[in-house]
Amino acid sequence: MVKCIGVLTSGGDAPGMNAAIRAVARTCLNKGIEVYGVRLGYKGLHEGKFMKFDRHSTRNIINNGGTILKSARFPEFKDPEIRKEAIEQMKKVGMEALVVIGGDGSYNGALKLTEMGVNCIGLPGTIDNDIPDTDFTIGFDTALNTIVECVDRLRDTSTSHQRCSVIEVMGHFCGDLSAYAGIACGSELTIINEQNISEDEIIENLKVEKAKGKRHAMVIISEKVLDVFALAKRIENEVGFETRAEVLGHMQRGGSPTAFDRVLASRLGDYAVELLLKDISGVAVGIKNGQLTYTPIENALSLPRESLLPLIELGARLK
Ligand code: ADP
Ligand code: F6P
């Protein structure tokens, strides 16, 4: 049975990561297992930046955004030599398993470590919700609620001035934040990568809305689809709405996690340790239809995700 476990956070931080760290640490300590926090993701793993946790190490963090362990992007980890050195650092303190809290990039690192014989569990921590084989990732719900609050505020002023607001939200090629926010905010138009919609079609769509008598419009767009500032200019010139573009940016990643994210993170962190204690590793944990699940990390990276188009169509029917 594993006697010493490490936990790290990697890639883009997400609200709820602290709750997951706390759950991993406390479940380990409750079971009499040694547990180390690894600072700065894979960079800290390579540099041996380990802190031994006791019960006090994770107090008063369940309500905090960000990650007490800090996060980092460390492309050098793709180099097998660097990974070998990281494994040596783990051996020095007797760390026999690693819980990796992060997104798909971090899962790739965990998969590579697994292939080199390290017992790893991937735990989905990213606001993007872009991990297949889990319905939700930690941080998605908090980011979504932040977006909804921002868009509601923009709607107030947009309505008063009879303007169009074009709002770019995060997601890194994944449209979940946009698709859910579009419905929750009643946007006139929601645009994600999967739709493959042209700028001309967007303009035509808004012309139809204006012709129907709409005096203002909210347009939610996933990042990396198009330039929202250029689109705003075209809307002003070709549709006739006075238009403002907003990029919500990193404020979407901060803030106190919602209750949903805290509970999800606590369940997944505890479950990750339970699996390691049953000698199960090389898997990613998740939640499907309310049930905790696990699947090989390579599946979590490669399985197709459900289409978001039904959500986009629902938003369009209800606008
Ligand atoms: P996220 O986990 O949020 O998707 P990134 O894509 O930036 O974030 O990945 C986080 C880190 O995971 C990278 O900085 C790198 O250290 C590690 N990583 C990503 N891809 C690989 C890979 N193919 N092999 C090894 N490590 C990787
Ligand atoms: O993966 C989370 C995320 O916030 C994406 O939505 C976004 O594309 C990216 O990270 C931003 O990364 P950075 O913090 O490096 O600018």
Short mmCIF file of C-alpha atoms and ligand atoms in Angstrom, two decimals:
data_model
loop_
_atom_site.label_atom_id
_atom_site.label_comp_id
_atom_site.label_asym_id
_atom_site.label_seq_id
_atom_site.Cartn_x
_atom_site.Cartn_y
_atom_site.Cartn_z
CA MET A 1 0.00 0.00 0.00
CA VAL A 2 1.22 3.55 -0.76
CA LYS A 3 2.69 5.28 2.27
CA CYS A 4 3.63 8.67 0.86
CA ILE A 5 1.73 10.80 -1.66
CA GLY A 6 2.48 14.14 -3.34
CA VAL A 7 -0.04 16.63 -4.69
CA LEU A 8 0.55 19.44 -7.18
CA THR A 9 -1.43 22.03 -9.13
CA SER A 10 -0.39 22.74 -12.71
CA GLY A 11 -1.35 24.86 -15.72
CA GLY A 12 -3.99 27.58 -15.42
CA ASP A 13 -5.18 27.90 -11.82
CA ALA A 14 -8.87 27.34 -11.03
CA PRO A 15 -11.07 28.22 -8.04
CA GLY A 16 -11.52 25.05 -5.99
CA MET A 17 -7.94 23.83 -6.37
CA ASN A 18 -7.35 24.64 -2.68
CA ALA A 19 -10.35 22.57 -1.65
CA ALA A 20 -8.93 19.65 -3.66
CA ILE A 21 -5.47 20.03 -2.08
CA ARG A 22 -7.12 20.11 1.35
CA ALA A 23 -9.12 16.95 0.65
CA VAL A 24 -6.05 15.06 -0.63
CA ALA A 25 -4.00 16.16 2.38
CA ARG A 26 -6.65 15.43 5.00
CA THR A 27 -7.68 12.06 3.60
CA CYS A 28 -4.01 11.04 3.57
CA LEU A 29 -3.47 12.21 7.14
CA ASN A 30 -6.68 10.51 8.32
CA LYS A 31 -5.35 7.25 6.86
CA GLY A 32 -1.88 7.69 8.37
CA ILE A 33 -0.21 8.39 5.02
CA GLU A 34 2.55 10.94 4.61
CA VAL A 35 1.60 13.75 2.23
CA TYR A 36 3.67 16.44 0.52
CA GLY A 37 2.51 19.53 -1.32
CA VAL A 38 4.63 20.16 -4.41
CA ARG A 39 5.02 23.87 -5.13
CA LEU A 40 4.86 25.33 -8.66
CA GLY A 41 3.57 22.30 -10.55
CA TYR A 42 6.00 20.18 -12.55
CA LYS A 43 8.67 22.89 -12.20
CA GLY A 44 8.62 22.38 -8.42
CA LEU A 45 8.57 18.61 -8.87
CA HIS A 46 11.76 18.90 -10.90
CA GLU A 47 13.37 21.23 -8.36
CA GLY A 48 12.24 19.22 -5.31
CA LYS A 49 10.13 22.07 -3.93
CA PHE A 50 8.21 19.89 -1.48
CA MET A 51 6.44 20.88 1.74
CA LYS A 52 5.33 18.22 4.18
CA PHE A 53 1.70 18.73 5.16
CA ASP A 54 0.22 18.38 8.61
CA ARG A 55 -3.41 19.05 9.54
CA HIS A 56 -2.75 22.77 9.97
CA SER A 57 -1.16 23.19 6.53
CA THR A 58 -4.53 23.22 4.80
CA ARG A 59 -6.66 25.12 7.30
CA ASN A 60 -8.64 28.18 6.19
CA ILE A 61 -8.12 27.54 2.50
CA ILE A 62 -11.36 25.87 1.37
CA ASN A 63 -12.90 29.28 0.62
CA ASN A 64 -9.91 30.77 -1.20
CA GLY A 65 -9.43 31.03 -4.96
CA GLY A 66 -6.05 30.38 -6.61
CA THR A 67 -3.79 27.65 -5.26
CA ILE A 68 -1.65 27.71 -2.10
CA LEU A 69 0.83 25.46 -3.95
CA LYS A 70 1.13 27.99 -6.82
CA SER A 71 1.00 26.86 -10.40
CA ALA A 72 3.37 27.06 -13.34
CA ARG A 73 3.71 26.31 -17.02
CA PHE A 74 6.89 24.28 -17.46
CA PRO A 75 7.31 23.17 -21.10
CA GLU A 76 10.67 21.61 -20.19
CA PHE A 77 8.70 18.75 -18.63
CA LYS A 78 8.16 17.34 -22.12
CA ASP A 79 11.84 16.35 -22.05
CA PRO A 80 12.21 12.75 -20.69
CA GLU A 81 15.54 13.65 -19.00
CA ILE A 82 13.84 16.40 -17.00
CA ARG A 83 11.10 13.97 -15.98
CA LYS A 84 13.74 11.42 -14.87
CA GLU A 85 15.29 14.11 -12.66
CA ALA A 86 11.84 14.90 -11.23
CA ILE A 87 11.32 11.21 -10.42
CA GLU A 88 14.67 11.20 -8.60
CA GLN A 89 13.42 14.13 -6.48
CA MET A 90 10.31 12.11 -5.59
CA LYS A 91 12.45 9.11 -4.60
CA LYS A 92 14.60 11.27 -2.29
CA VAL A 93 11.60 11.86 0.02
CA GLY A 94 9.98 8.47 -0.58
CA MET A 95 7.05 9.89 -2.57
CA GLU A 96 5.35 6.87 -4.16
CA ALA A 97 2.41 8.50 -5.91
CA LEU A 98 1.33 11.86 -7.27
CA VAL A 99 -2.06 13.57 -7.55
CA VAL A 100 -1.94 16.05 -10.44
CA ILE A 101 -4.62 18.74 -10.30
CA GLY A 102 -4.85 20.53 -13.65
CA GLY A 103 -6.14 20.58 -17.20
CA ASP A 104 -5.39 18.53 -20.30
CA GLY A 105 -1.78 19.77 -20.55
CA SER A 106 -1.13 18.66 -16.98
CA TYR A 107 -2.80 15.32 -17.76
CA ASN A 108 -0.29 14.85 -20.60
CA GLY A 109 2.51 15.29 -18.07
CA ALA A 110 0.81 12.78 -15.72
CA LEU A 111 0.46 10.30 -18.59
CA LYS A 112 4.17 10.59 -19.40
CA LEU A 113 5.04 10.03 -15.72
CA THR A 114 2.72 7.01 -15.63
CA GLU A 115 4.53 5.55 -18.64
CA MET A 116 7.77 5.95 -16.65
CA GLY A 117 6.36 3.94 -13.74
CA VAL A 118 5.05 6.71 -11.46
CA ASN A 119 1.66 6.12 -9.80
CA CYS A 120 -0.37 9.14 -10.91
CA ILE A 121 -3.96 10.29 -10.56
CA GLY A 122 -5.27 13.16 -12.70
CA LEU A 123 -7.82 15.42 -11.03
CA PRO A 124 -9.66 17.83 -13.35
CA GLY A 125 -8.89 21.42 -12.31
CA THR A 126 -9.52 24.02 -15.00
CA ILE A 127 -12.16 26.67 -15.63
CA ASP A 128 -12.39 25.51 -19.27
CA ASN A 129 -14.34 22.27 -18.58
CA ASP A 130 -12.45 20.76 -21.50
CA ILE A 131 -11.69 17.33 -20.02
CA PRO A 132 -13.73 14.51 -21.55
CA ASP A 133 -15.07 11.82 -19.23
CA THR A 134 -16.14 14.19 -16.50
CA ASP A 135 -19.28 16.29 -16.60
CA PHE A 136 -17.55 19.13 -14.74
CA THR A 137 -14.03 20.26 -13.91
CA ILE A 138 -13.18 22.14 -10.72
CA GLY A 139 -13.40 25.90 -11.30
CA PHE A 140 -15.89 25.82 -14.18
CA ASP A 141 -18.91 26.62 -12.04
CA THR A 142 -17.16 29.52 -10.28
CA ALA A 143 -15.89 31.01 -13.54
CA LEU A 144 -19.33 30.62 -15.10
CA ASN A 145 -20.96 32.49 -12.20
CA THR A 146 -18.35 35.25 -12.48
CA ILE A 147 -19.09 35.60 -16.19
CA VAL A 148 -22.83 35.71 -15.54
CA GLU A 149 -22.36 38.48 -12.98
CA CYS A 150 -20.21 40.49 -15.40
CA VAL A 151 -22.61 40.03 -18.33
CA ASP A 152 -25.59 41.00 -16.16
CA ARG A 153 -23.79 44.24 -15.26
CA LEU A 154 -22.97 44.89 -18.90
CA ARG A 155 -26.60 44.27 -19.83
CA ASP A 156 -27.71 47.06 -17.47
CA THR A 157 -25.58 49.68 -19.15
CA SER A 158 -25.99 48.24 -22.64
CA THR A 159 -29.77 48.43 -22.29
CA SER A 160 -29.69 51.99 -20.95
CA HIS A 161 -27.62 53.17 -23.90
CA GLN A 162 -29.30 50.93 -26.49
CA ARG A 163 -25.98 49.40 -27.41
CA CYS A 164 -24.61 46.05 -28.48
CA SER A 165 -22.09 44.45 -26.09
CA VAL A 166 -19.64 41.96 -27.55
CA ILE A 167 -18.11 39.94 -24.72
CA GLU A 168 -15.14 37.60 -25.05
CA VAL A 169 -14.92 34.80 -22.49
CA MET A 170 -12.16 32.28 -21.78
CA GLY A 171 -12.19 28.56 -22.59
CA HIS A 172 -9.05 27.84 -24.62
CA PHE A 173 -10.80 26.52 -27.78
CA CYS A 174 -13.53 24.97 -25.63
CA GLY A 175 -16.99 26.57 -25.78
CA ASP A 176 -18.52 25.40 -22.47
CA LEU A 177 -18.16 28.70 -20.60
CA SER A 178 -19.72 30.58 -23.54
CA ALA A 179 -22.50 28.09 -24.20
CA TYR A 180 -23.61 27.95 -20.56
CA ALA A 181 -23.22 31.73 -20.07
CA GLY A 182 -25.20 32.38 -23.26
CA ILE A 183 -28.19 30.55 -21.82
CA ALA A 184 -27.79 31.88 -18.29
CA CYS A 185 -27.56 35.48 -19.54
CA GLY A 186 -30.13 35.26 -22.34
CA SER A 187 -27.66 36.49 -24.96
CA GLU A 188 -28.91 37.38 -28.45
CA LEU A 189 -26.03 35.43 -29.95
CA THR A 190 -23.47 32.96 -28.58
CA ILE A 191 -20.49 32.04 -30.69
CA ILE A 192 -18.13 29.10 -30.09
CA ASN A 193 -15.47 27.38 -32.20
CA GLU A 194 -17.61 24.32 -32.87
CA GLN A 195 -20.15 26.38 -34.86
CA ASN A 196 -17.72 27.49 -37.54
CA ILE A 197 -19.77 30.65 -38.08
CA SER A 198 -18.41 33.44 -40.33
CA GLU A 199 -18.33 37.13 -39.42
CA ASP A 200 -20.73 37.81 -42.30
CA GLU A 201 -23.24 35.37 -40.78
CA ILE A 202 -22.91 37.09 -37.39
CA ILE A 203 -23.64 40.45 -39.00
CA GLU A 204 -26.66 39.05 -40.89
CA ASN A 205 -27.96 37.44 -37.69
CA LEU A 206 -27.78 40.75 -35.80
CA LYS A 207 -29.42 42.62 -38.70
CA VAL A 208 -32.37 40.25 -38.36
CA GLU A 209 -32.55 40.95 -34.59
CA LYS A 210 -32.47 44.71 -35.24
CA ALA A 211 -35.18 44.41 -37.89
CA LYS A 212 -37.33 42.58 -35.32
CA GLY A 213 -37.14 45.71 -33.17
CA LYS A 214 -34.35 44.82 -30.71
CA ARG A 215 -32.78 48.00 -29.38
CA HIS A 216 -29.79 46.37 -27.73
CA ALA A 217 -27.95 43.06 -28.01
CA MET A 218 -25.62 40.90 -25.95
CA VAL A 219 -23.15 38.78 -27.94
CA ILE A 220 -21.01 36.22 -26.08
CA ILE A 221 -17.96 34.87 -27.91
CA SER A 222 -15.36 32.27 -26.94
CA GLU A 223 -11.77 33.45 -27.02
CA LYS A 224 -9.69 32.51 -30.07
CA VAL A 225 -12.70 32.55 -32.44
CA LEU A 226 -12.31 36.09 -33.77
CA ASP A 227 -11.14 39.60 -32.89
CA VAL A 228 -13.96 41.06 -30.80
CA PHE A 229 -12.78 44.66 -31.29
CA ALA A 230 -12.81 44.32 -35.09
CA LEU A 231 -16.22 42.64 -34.91
CA ALA A 232 -17.58 45.48 -32.75
CA LYS A 233 -16.54 47.99 -35.42
CA ARG A 234 -18.27 45.97 -38.15
CA ILE A 235 -21.46 45.74 -36.06
CA GLU A 236 -21.48 49.53 -35.60
CA ASN A 237 -20.89 50.16 -39.29
CA GLU A 238 -23.03 47.44 -40.84
CA VAL A 239 -25.80 46.71 -38.31
CA GLY A 240 -26.15 50.17 -36.84
CA PHE A 241 -25.91 49.35 -33.11
CA GLU A 242 -23.50 51.51 -31.15
CA THR A 243 -21.19 48.72 -29.92
CA ARG A 244 -18.64 48.10 -27.18
CA ALA A 245 -16.29 45.10 -26.95
CA GLU A 246 -15.18 43.65 -23.61
CA VAL A 247 -12.58 40.98 -22.88
CA LEU A 248 -13.35 39.56 -19.44
CA GLY A 249 -9.85 38.10 -19.14
CA HIS A 250 -8.24 36.72 -16.01
CA MET A 251 -10.90 37.99 -13.62
CA GLN A 252 -12.75 34.83 -14.73
CA ARG A 253 -10.06 32.69 -13.06
CA GLY A 254 -10.11 34.35 -9.64
CA GLY A 255 -12.48 34.53 -6.71
CA SER A 256 -13.82 32.37 -3.94
CA PRO A 257 -15.00 28.99 -5.29
CA THR A 258 -18.74 28.33 -5.39
CA ALA A 259 -20.20 25.72 -3.06
CA PHE A 260 -20.53 23.40 -6.07
CA ASP A 261 -16.81 23.62 -6.83
CA ARG A 262 -15.84 23.18 -3.16
CA VAL A 263 -17.94 20.03 -2.85
CA LEU A 264 -16.76 18.64 -6.19
CA ALA A 265 -13.11 19.31 -5.29
CA SER A 266 -13.51 17.74 -1.83
CA ARG A 267 -15.12 14.61 -3.26
CA LEU A 268 -12.55 14.20 -6.04
CA GLY A 269 -9.54 14.84 -3.75
CA ASP A 270 -10.74 12.23 -1.25
CA TYR A 271 -11.55 9.78 -4.06
CA ALA A 272 -8.09 10.16 -5.63
CA VAL A 273 -6.46 9.03 -2.38
CA GLU A 274 -8.94 6.18 -1.94
CA LEU A 275 -8.02 4.88 -5.41
CA LEU A 276 -4.27 5.06 -4.69
CA LEU A 277 -4.89 3.08 -1.50
CA LYS A 278 -6.54 0.40 -3.64
CA ASP A 279 -3.44 0.35 -5.86
CA ILE A 280 -5.33 2.03 -8.70
CA SER A 281 -3.32 4.64 -10.63
CA GLY A 282 -2.69 5.90 -14.14
CA VAL A 283 -6.28 7.13 -14.11
CA ALA A 284 -8.14 10.43 -14.09
CA VAL A 285 -11.04 10.97 -11.71
CA GLY A 286 -14.26 12.72 -12.60
CA ILE A 287 -17.96 12.99 -11.98
CA LYS A 288 -20.65 11.63 -14.29
CA ASN A 289 -24.35 11.87 -13.54
CA GLY A 290 -23.47 12.65 -9.91
CA GLN A 291 -21.28 9.55 -9.49
CA LEU A 292 -17.52 9.62 -8.95
CA THR A 293 -15.74 7.79 -11.77
CA TYR A 294 -12.25 7.02 -13.01
CA THR A 295 -10.82 6.22 -16.41
CA PRO A 296 -7.31 5.70 -17.82
CA ILE A 297 -5.63 9.10 -18.28
CA GLU A 298 -5.24 8.49 -22.02
CA ASN A 299 -9.04 8.11 -22.30
CA ALA A 300 -9.58 11.32 -20.38
CA LEU A 301 -7.41 13.00 -23.01
CA SER A 302 -8.77 11.39 -26.13
CA LEU A 303 -12.45 10.59 -25.75
CA PRO A 304 -14.75 12.82 -27.82
CA ARG A 305 -16.65 15.48 -25.89
CA GLU A 306 -20.38 15.89 -26.24
CA SER A 307 -21.41 18.50 -28.79
CA LEU A 308 -22.36 21.91 -27.39
CA LEU A 309 -24.55 22.72 -30.38
CA PRO A 310 -27.81 21.68 -28.63
CA LEU A 311 -27.05 24.28 -25.92
CA ILE A 312 -26.30 26.94 -28.54
CA GLU A 313 -29.56 26.09 -30.34
CA LEU A 314 -31.50 26.27 -27.06
CA GLY A 315 -30.05 29.73 -26.40
CA ALA A 316 -31.05 30.82 -29.91
CA ARG A 317 -34.64 29.50 -29.49
CA LEU A 318 -35.08 31.33 -26.19
CA LYS A 319 -33.58 34.71 -27.12
P1 ADP B 1 -3.42 22.91 -18.40
O1 ADP B 1 -3.03 21.76 -17.54
O2 ADP B 1 -4.24 23.93 -17.68
O3 ADP B 1 -4.04 22.47 -19.72
P2 ADP B 1 -0.91 23.53 -19.81
O4 ADP B 1 -1.38 23.07 -21.15
O5 ADP B 1 -0.12 24.78 -19.76
O6 ADP B 1 -2.09 23.72 -18.76
O7 ADP B 1 -0.02 22.34 -19.21
C1 ADP B 1 0.51 22.46 -17.90
C2 ADP B 1 1.86 21.84 -17.84
O8 ADP B 1 1.79 20.42 -18.10
C3 ADP B 1 2.88 22.33 -18.86
O9 ADP B 1 3.44 23.58 -18.55
C4 ADP B 1 3.91 21.22 -18.80
O10 ADP B 1 4.70 21.36 -17.64
C5 ADP B 1 3.03 19.98 -18.63
N1 ADP B 1 2.81 19.34 -19.93
C6 ADP B 1 1.96 19.73 -20.91
N2 ADP B 1 2.03 18.91 -21.97
C7 ADP B 1 2.98 17.98 -21.68
C8 ADP B 1 3.53 16.85 -22.37
N3 ADP B 1 3.15 16.52 -23.60
N4 ADP B 1 4.48 16.13 -21.74
C9 ADP B 1 4.89 16.44 -20.49
N5 ADP B 1 4.41 17.48 -19.80
C10 ADP B 1 3.48 18.24 -20.36
O1 F6P B 2 -6.82 26.99 -19.26
C1 F6P B 2 -7.33 28.06 -18.52
C2 F6P B 2 -7.14 29.36 -19.26
O2 F6P B 2 -7.64 30.40 -18.43
C3 F6P B 2 -7.78 29.42 -20.64
O3 F6P B 2 -9.17 29.65 -20.57
C4 F6P B 2 -7.00 30.54 -21.27
O4 F6P B 2 -6.96 30.40 -22.68
C5 F6P B 2 -5.62 30.36 -20.69
O5 F6P B 2 -5.77 29.61 -19.50
C6 F6P B 2 -4.91 31.65 -20.37
O6 F6P B 2 -3.62 31.33 -19.97
P1 F6P B 2 -2.62 32.37 -19.27
O7 F6P B 2 -3.04 32.48 -17.83
O8 F6P B 2 -1.30 31.71 -19.42
O9 F6P B 2 -2.75 33.68 -19.99
#
